[in-house]
mmCIF file of C-alpha atoms in Angstrom:
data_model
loop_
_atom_site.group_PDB
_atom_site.id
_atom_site.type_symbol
_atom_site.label_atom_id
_atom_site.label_comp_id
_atom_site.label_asym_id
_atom_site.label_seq_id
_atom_site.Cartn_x
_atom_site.Cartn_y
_atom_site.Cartn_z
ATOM 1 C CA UNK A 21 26.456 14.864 83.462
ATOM 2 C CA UNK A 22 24.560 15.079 86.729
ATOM 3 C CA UNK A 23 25.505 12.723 89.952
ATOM 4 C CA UNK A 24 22.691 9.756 89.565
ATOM 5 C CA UNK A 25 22.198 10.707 85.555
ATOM 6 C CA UNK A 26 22.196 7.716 83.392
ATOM 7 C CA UNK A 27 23.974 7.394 80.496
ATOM 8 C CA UNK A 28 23.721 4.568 77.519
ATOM 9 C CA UNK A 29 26.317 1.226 78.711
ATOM 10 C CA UNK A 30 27.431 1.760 75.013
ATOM 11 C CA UNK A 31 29.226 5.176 75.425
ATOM 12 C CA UNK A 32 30.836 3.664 79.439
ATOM 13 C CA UNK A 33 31.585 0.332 78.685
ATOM 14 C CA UNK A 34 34.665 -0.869 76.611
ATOM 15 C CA UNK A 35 36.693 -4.014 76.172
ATOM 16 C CA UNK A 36 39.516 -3.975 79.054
ATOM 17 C CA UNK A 37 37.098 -1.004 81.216
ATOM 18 C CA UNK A 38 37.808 -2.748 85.186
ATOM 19 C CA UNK A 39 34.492 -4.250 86.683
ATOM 20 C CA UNK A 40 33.826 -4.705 90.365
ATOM 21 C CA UNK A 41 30.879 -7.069 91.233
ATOM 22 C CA UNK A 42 29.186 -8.070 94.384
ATOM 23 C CA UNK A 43 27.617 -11.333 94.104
ATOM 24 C CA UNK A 44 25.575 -12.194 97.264
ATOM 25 C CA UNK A 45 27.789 -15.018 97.570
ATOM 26 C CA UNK A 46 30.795 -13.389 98.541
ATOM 27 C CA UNK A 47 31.497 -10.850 101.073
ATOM 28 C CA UNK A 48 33.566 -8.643 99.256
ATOM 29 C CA UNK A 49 33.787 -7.207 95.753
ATOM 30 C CA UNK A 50 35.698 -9.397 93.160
ATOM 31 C CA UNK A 51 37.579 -7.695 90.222
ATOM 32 C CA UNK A 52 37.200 -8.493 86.827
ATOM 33 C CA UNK A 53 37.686 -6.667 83.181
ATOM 34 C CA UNK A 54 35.358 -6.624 80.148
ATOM 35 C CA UNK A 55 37.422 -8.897 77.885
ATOM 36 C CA UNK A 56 34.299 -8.843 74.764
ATOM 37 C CA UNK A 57 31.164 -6.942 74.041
ATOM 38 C CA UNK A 58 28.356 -8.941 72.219
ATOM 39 C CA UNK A 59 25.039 -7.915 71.510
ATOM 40 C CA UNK A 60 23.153 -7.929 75.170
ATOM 41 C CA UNK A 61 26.054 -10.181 76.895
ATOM 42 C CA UNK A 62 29.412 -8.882 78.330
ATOM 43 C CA UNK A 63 32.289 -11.346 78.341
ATOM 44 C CA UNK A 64 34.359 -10.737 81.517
ATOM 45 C CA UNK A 65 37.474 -12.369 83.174
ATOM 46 C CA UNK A 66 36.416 -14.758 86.110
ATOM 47 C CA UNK A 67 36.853 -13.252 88.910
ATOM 48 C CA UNK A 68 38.851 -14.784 91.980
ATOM 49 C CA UNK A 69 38.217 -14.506 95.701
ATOM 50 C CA UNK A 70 40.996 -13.564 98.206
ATOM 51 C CA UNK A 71 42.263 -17.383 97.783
ATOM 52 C CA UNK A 72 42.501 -17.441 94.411
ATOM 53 C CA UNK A 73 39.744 -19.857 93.834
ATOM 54 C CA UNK A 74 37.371 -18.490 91.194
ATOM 55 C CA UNK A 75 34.087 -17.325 91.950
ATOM 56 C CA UNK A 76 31.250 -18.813 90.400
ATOM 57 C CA UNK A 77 27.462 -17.146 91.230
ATOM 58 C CA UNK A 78 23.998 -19.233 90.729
ATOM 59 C CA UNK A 79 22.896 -18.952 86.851
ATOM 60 C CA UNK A 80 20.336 -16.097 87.061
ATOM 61 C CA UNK A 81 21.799 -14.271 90.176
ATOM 62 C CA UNK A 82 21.128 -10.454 89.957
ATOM 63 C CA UNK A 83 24.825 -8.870 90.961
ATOM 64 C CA UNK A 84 25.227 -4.596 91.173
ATOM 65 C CA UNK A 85 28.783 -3.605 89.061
ATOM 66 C CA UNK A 86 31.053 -0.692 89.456
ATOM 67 C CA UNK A 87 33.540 0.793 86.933
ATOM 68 C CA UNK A 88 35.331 3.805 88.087
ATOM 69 C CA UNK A 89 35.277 6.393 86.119
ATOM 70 C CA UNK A 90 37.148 10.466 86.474
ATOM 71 C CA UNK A 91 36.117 11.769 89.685
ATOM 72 C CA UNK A 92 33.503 9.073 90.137
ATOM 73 C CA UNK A 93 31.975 5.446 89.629
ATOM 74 C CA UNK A 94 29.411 3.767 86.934
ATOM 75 C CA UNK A 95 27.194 1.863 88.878
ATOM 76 C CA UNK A 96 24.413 -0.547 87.111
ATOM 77 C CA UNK A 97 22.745 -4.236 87.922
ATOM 78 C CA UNK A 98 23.591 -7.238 85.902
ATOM 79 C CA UNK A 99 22.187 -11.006 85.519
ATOM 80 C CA UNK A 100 25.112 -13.329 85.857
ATOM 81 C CA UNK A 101 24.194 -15.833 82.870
ATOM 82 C CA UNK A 102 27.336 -18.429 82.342
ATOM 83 C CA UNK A 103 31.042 -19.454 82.378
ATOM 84 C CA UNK A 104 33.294 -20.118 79.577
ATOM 85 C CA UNK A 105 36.712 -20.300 78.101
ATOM 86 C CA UNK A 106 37.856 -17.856 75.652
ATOM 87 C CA UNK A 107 40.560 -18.480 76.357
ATOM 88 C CA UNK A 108 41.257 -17.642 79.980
ATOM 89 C CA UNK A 109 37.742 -18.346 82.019
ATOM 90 C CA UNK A 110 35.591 -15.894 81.884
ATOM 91 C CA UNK A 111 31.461 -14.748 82.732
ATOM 92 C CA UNK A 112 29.294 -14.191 80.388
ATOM 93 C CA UNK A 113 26.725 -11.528 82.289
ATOM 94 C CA UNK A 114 23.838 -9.506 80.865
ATOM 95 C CA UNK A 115 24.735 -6.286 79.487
ATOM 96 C CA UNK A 116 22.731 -3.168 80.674
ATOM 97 C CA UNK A 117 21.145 -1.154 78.678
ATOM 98 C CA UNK A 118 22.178 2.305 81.097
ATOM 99 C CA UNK A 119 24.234 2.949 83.661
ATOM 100 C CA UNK A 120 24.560 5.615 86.489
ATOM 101 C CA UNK A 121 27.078 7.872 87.995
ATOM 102 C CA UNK A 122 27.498 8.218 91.109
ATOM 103 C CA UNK A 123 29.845 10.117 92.980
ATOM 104 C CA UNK A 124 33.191 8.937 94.801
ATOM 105 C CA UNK A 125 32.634 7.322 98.465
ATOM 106 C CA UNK A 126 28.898 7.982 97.943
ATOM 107 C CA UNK A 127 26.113 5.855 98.043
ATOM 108 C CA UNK A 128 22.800 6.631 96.099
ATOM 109 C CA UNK A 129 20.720 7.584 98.989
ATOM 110 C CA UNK A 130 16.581 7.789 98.653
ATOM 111 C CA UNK A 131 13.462 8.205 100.923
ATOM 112 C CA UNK A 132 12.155 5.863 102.660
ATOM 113 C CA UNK A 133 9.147 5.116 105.686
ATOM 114 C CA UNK A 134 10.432 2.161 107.814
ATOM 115 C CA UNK A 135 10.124 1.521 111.493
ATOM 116 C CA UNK A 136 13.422 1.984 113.371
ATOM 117 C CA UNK A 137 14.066 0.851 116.864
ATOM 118 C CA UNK A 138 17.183 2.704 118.561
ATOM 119 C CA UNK A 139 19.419 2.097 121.438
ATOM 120 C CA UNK A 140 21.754 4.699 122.025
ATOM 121 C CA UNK A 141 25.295 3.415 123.626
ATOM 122 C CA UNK A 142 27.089 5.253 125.922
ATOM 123 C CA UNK A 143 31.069 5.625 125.984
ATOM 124 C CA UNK A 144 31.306 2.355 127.825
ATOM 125 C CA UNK A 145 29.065 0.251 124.574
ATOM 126 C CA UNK A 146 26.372 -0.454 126.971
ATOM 127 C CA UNK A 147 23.004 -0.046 125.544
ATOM 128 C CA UNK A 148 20.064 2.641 126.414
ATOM 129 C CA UNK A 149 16.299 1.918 126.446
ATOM 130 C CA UNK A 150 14.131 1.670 123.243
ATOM 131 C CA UNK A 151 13.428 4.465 121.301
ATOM 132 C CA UNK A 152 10.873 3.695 118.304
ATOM 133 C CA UNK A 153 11.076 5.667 115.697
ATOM 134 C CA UNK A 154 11.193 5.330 111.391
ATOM 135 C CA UNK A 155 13.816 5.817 108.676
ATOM 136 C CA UNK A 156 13.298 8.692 106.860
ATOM 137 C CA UNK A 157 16.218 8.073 104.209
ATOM 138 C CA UNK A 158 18.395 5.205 103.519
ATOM 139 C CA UNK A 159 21.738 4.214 101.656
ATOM 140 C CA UNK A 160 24.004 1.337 101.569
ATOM 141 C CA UNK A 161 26.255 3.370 104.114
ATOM 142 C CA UNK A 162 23.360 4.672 106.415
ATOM 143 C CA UNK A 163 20.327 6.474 107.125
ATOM 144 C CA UNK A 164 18.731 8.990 108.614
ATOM 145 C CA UNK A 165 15.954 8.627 111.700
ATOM 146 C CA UNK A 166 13.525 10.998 113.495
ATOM 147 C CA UNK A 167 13.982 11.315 116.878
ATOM 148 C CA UNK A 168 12.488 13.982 119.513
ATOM 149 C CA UNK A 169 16.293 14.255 121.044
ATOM 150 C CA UNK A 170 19.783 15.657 119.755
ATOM 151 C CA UNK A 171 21.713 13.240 119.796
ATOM 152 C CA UNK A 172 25.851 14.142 119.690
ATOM 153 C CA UNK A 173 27.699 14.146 116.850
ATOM 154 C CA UNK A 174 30.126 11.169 116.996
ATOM 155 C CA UNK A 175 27.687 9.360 119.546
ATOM 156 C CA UNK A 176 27.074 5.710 118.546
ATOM 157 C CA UNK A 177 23.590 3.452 118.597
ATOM 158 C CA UNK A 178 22.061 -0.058 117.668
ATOM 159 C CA UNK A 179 19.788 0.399 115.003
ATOM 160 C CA UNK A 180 17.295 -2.672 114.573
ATOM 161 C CA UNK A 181 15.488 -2.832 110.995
ATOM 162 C CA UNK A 182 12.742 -5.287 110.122
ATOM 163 C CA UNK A 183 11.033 -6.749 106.571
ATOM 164 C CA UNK A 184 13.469 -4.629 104.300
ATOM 165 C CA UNK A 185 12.696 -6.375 101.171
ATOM 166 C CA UNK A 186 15.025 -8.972 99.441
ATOM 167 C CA UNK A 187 17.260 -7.710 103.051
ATOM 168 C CA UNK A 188 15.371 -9.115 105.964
ATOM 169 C CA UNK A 189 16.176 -7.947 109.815
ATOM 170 C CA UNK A 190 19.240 -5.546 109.853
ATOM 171 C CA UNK A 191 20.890 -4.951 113.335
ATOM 172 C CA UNK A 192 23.611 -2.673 113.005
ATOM 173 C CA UNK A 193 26.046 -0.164 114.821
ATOM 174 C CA UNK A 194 25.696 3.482 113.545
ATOM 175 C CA UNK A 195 27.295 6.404 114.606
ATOM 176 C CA UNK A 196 25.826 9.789 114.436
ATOM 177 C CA UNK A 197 27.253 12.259 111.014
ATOM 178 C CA UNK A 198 24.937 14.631 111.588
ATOM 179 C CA UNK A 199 21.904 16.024 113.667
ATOM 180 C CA UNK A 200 19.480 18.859 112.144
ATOM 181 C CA UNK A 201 16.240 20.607 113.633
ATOM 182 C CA UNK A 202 13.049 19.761 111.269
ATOM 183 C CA UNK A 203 12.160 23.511 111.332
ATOM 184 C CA UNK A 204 8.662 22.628 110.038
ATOM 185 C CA UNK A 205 7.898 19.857 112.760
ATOM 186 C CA UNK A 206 8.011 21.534 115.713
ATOM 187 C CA UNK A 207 10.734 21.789 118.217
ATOM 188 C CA UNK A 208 11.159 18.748 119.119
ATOM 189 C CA UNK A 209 12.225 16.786 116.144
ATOM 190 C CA UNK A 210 15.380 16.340 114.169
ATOM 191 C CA UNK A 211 16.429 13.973 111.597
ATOM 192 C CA UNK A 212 19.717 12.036 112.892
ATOM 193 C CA UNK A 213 21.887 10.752 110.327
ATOM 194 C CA UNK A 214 23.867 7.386 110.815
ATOM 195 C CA UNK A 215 26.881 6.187 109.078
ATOM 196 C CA UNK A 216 26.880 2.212 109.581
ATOM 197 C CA UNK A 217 29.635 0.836 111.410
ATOM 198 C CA UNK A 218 29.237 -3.298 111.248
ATOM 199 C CA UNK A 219 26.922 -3.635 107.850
ATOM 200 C CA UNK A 220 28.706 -6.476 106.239
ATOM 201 C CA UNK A 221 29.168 -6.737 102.785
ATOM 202 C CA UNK A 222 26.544 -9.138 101.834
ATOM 203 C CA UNK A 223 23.972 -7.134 103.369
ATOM 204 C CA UNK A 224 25.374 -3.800 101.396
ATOM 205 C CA UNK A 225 25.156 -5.618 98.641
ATOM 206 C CA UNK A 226 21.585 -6.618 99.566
ATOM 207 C CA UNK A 227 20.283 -2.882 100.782
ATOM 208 C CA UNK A 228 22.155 -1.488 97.331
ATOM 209 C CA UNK A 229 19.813 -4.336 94.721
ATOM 210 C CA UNK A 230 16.899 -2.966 97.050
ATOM 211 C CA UNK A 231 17.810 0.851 96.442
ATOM 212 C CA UNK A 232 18.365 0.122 93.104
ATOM 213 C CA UNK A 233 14.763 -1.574 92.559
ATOM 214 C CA UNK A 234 12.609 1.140 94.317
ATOM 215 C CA UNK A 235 14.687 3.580 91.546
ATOM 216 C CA UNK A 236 13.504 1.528 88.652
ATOM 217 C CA UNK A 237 10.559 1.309 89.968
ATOM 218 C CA UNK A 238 10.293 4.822 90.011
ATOM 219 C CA UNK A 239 11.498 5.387 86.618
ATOM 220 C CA UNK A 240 9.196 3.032 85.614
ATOM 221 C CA UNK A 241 6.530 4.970 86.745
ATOM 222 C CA UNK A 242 7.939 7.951 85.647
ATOM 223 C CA UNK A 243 7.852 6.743 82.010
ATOM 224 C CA UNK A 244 4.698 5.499 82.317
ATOM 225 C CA UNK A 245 2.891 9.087 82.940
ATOM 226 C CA UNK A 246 4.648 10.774 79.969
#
């Protein structure tokens, strides 16, 4: 099975598999386990936050799940429906109908057109002018920019990000993983890629349900033209 693959929830997910969910209301993942499998609902211990005090999303919130699997995590987007008691207190979430692989410390990464403004920071944190520029890739750990200038591996920059959808304004610290020559464009451009510093969790979690749409989108299309 291929990284990003999908495979049927049936064959991943079992009663006691370990859950991680990111509800936008908290700013970290919250464990859980699947305690019962019914039909299109999964029955799952309530989770606690760091204090111990359970954590209970808005009926209909959309939430992306991980299970870790050998060598590398399920990843798929529930609907968190209820609560209950049966007989600890558990959620009762939707149950996907696939799920996707993805590969240890890796995000699922795709294409993307947005407007970028940088400011490159020198050793001391203070800022450089404006450079305007546009995202040519994106992932919930970073993305990739054009820019007409090498900029050093390790280097650091504020990267401003406007009218992501279902994200908003993102104004984050990157630092630079990797700087290559667009052979095809010319001399003078290279695609700079950014590893996020400061993106807090919420807005992960936000930029990962926005990845995650444009891919069903896509699929959706895809499935449409056969």
């Amino acid at each position: 099975m291929r990284k990003g693959e999908r495979k049927p929830a049936d064959m991943v997910l079992k009663i006691g598999a370990r859950l991680t969910f990111f509800p936008l209301s908290t700013e970290n993942g919250v464990a859980s386990r699947v305690e019962d499998i019914s039909g299109n609902k999964l029955m799952v211990a309530m989770p606690v936050d760091e204090k111990g005090v359970p954590v209970l999303p808005m009926p209909g919130e959309d939430m992306v799940c991980r299970m870790a699997g050998e060598g590398c995590y399920y990843q798929f987007r529930t609907v968190y429906l209820d609560k209950g008691k049966a007989p600890i207190p558990v959620w009762f979430v939707r149950k996907p109908e696939f799920v996707e692989k993805v590969q240890n410390r890796e995000f699922v990464r795709i294409s993307v057109d947005y407007p970028v403004i940088l400011r490159p920071l020198d050793e001391n944190g203070a800022m450089g002018g404006m450079i305007f520029t546009k995202a040519v890739d994106i992932s919930g750990g970073g993305l990739a920019v054009m820019n007409e200038t090498m900029l050093p591996l390790g280097s650091k920059a504020v990267l401003e990000l406007d009218n992501i959808p279902g994200v908003g304004m993102l104004r984050i610290t990157g630092k630079v993983v990797r700087c290559v020559k667009v052979a095809a464009a010319g001399d003078n451009v290279f695609h700079v890629g950014f590893q996020f510093l400061d993106l807090s969790r919420q807005h992960q979690n936000r930029l990962v349900k926005f990845i995650f749409d444009i891919q069903r989108q896509s699929l959706a299309k895809g499935i449409g033209k056969k």
